[in-house]
GROMACS .gro file of C-alpha atoms in nm:
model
  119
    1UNK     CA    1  -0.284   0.095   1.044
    2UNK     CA    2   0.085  -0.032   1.208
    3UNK     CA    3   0.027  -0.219   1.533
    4UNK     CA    4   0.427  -0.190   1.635
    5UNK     CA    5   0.684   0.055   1.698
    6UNK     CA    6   0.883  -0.069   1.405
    7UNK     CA    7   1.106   0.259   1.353
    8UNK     CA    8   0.990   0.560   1.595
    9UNK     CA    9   1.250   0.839   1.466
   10UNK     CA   10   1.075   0.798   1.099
   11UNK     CA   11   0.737   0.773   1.231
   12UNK     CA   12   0.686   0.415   1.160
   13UNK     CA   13   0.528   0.338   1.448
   14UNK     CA   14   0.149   0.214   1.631
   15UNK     CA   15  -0.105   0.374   1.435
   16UNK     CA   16   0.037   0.503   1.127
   17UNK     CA   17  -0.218   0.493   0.890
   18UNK     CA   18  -0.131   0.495   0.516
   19UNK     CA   19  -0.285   0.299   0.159
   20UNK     CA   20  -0.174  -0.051   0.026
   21UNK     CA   21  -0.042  -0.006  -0.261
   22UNK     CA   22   0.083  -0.334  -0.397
   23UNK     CA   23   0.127  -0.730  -0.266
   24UNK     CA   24   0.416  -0.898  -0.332
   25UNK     CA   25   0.460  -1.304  -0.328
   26UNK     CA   26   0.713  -1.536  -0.482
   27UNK     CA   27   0.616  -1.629  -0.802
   28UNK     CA   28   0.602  -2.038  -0.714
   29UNK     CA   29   0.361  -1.975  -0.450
   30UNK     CA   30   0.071  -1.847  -0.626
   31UNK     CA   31  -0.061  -1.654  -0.393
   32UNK     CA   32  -0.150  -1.946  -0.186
   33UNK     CA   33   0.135  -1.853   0.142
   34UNK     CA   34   0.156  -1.555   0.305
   35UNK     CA   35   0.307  -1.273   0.097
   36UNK     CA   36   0.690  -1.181   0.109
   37UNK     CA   37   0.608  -0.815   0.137
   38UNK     CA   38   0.366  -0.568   0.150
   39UNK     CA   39   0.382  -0.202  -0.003
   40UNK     CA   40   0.217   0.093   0.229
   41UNK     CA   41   0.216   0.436   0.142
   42UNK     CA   42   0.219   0.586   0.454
   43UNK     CA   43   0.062   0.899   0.548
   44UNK     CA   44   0.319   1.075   0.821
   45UNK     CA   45   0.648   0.854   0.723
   46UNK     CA   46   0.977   1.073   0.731
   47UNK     CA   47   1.219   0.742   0.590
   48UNK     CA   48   1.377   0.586   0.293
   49UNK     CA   49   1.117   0.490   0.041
   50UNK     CA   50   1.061   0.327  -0.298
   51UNK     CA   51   0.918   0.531  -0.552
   52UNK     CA   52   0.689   0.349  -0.825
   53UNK     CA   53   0.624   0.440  -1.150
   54UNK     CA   54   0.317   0.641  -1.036
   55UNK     CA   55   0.539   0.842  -0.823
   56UNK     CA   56   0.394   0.711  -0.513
   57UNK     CA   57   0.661   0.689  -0.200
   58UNK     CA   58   0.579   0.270  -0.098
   59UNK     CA   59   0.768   0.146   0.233
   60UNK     CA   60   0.831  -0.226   0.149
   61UNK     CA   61   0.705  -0.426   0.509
   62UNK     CA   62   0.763  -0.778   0.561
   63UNK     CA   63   0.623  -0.983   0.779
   64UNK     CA   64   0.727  -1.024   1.171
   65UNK     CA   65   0.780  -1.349   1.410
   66UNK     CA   66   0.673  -1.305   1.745
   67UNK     CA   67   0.792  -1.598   1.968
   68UNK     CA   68   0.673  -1.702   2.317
   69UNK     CA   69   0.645  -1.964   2.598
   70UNK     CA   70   0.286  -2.100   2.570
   71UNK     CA   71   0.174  -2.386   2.839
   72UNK     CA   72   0.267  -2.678   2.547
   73UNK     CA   73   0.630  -2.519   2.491
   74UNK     CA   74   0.772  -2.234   2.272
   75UNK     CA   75   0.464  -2.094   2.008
   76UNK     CA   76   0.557  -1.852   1.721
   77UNK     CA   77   0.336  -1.624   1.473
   78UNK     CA   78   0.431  -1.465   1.127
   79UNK     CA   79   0.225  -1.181   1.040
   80UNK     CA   80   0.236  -0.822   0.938
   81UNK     CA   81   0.189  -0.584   1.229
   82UNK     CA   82  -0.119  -0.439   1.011
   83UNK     CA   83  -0.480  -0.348   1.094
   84UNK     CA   84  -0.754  -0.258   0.838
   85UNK     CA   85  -0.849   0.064   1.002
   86UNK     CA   86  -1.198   0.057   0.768
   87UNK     CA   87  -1.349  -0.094   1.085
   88UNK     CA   88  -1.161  -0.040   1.433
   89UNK     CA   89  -1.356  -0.048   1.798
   90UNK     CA   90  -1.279   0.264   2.005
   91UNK     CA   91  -1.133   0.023   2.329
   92UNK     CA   92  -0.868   0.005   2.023
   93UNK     CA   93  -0.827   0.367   1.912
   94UNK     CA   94  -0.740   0.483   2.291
   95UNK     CA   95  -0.435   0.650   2.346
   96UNK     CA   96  -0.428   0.712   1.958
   97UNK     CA   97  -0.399   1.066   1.788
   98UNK     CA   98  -0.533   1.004   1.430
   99UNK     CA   99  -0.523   1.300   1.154
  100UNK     CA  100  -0.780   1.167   0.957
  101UNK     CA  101  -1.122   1.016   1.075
  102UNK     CA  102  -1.424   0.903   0.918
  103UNK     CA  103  -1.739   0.807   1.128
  104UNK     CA  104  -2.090   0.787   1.138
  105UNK     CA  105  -2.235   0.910   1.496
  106UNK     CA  106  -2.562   0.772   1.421
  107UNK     CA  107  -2.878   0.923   1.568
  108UNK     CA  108  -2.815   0.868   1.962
  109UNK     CA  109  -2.560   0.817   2.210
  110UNK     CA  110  -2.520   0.475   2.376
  111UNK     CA  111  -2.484   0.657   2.737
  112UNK     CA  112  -2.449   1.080   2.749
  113UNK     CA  113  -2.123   1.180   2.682
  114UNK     CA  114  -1.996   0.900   2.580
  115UNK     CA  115  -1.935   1.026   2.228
  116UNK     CA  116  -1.777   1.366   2.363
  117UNK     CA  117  -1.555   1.127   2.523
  118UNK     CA  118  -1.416   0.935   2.241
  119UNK     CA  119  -1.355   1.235   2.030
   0.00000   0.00000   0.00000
């Protein structure tokens, strides 16, 4: 799942969900540094895409530097704006509208109508 607004007119945007499709690194690294880009196939994207042999529509995402003033000076981070959505706490799914959802309610509710509330 995207944690950023990256492109909103195409859809690329917080909680777009899609499939990782492929991994790219430079070939001297070895897969020992962070990769140069990752390929999503992304369920609800309406942009330019690369097509791969299998016919699948990939959107190439590289990572992103967020930069800020921390109390020992300026701090940066390099990371993709990605979540594994496989395991994701509801405090994180609020606000969210999802197409496709996969749970397991289990055999009781924490607190009555608590689960009536977070669907």
């Amino acid at each position: 799942m995207l944690t950023a607004n990256l492109w909103v007119s195409t859809g690329f945007v917080n909680g777009a969900t899609g499939t990782i499709t492929d991994i790219l690194y430079k070939e001297e690294s070895g897969h020992k540094s962070l990769p140069t880009a990752i390929l999503v196939s992304f369920d609800q994207y309406r942009g330019q895409t690369l097509t791969n042999l299998d016919g699948i529509s990939d959107v190439p995402n590289v990572p992103i530097r967020s930069m800020w003033e921390g109390k020992s000076g300026i701090c940066s981070r390099l990371q993709f704006p990605f979540s594994l959505t496989w395991a994701i706490k509801v405090h994180k799914l609020q606000d969210l509208t999802l197409s496709k959802v996969v749970t397991d309610l289990g055999k009781r509710e924490f607190a009555a109508g608590l689960l009536v509330y977070h669907l």
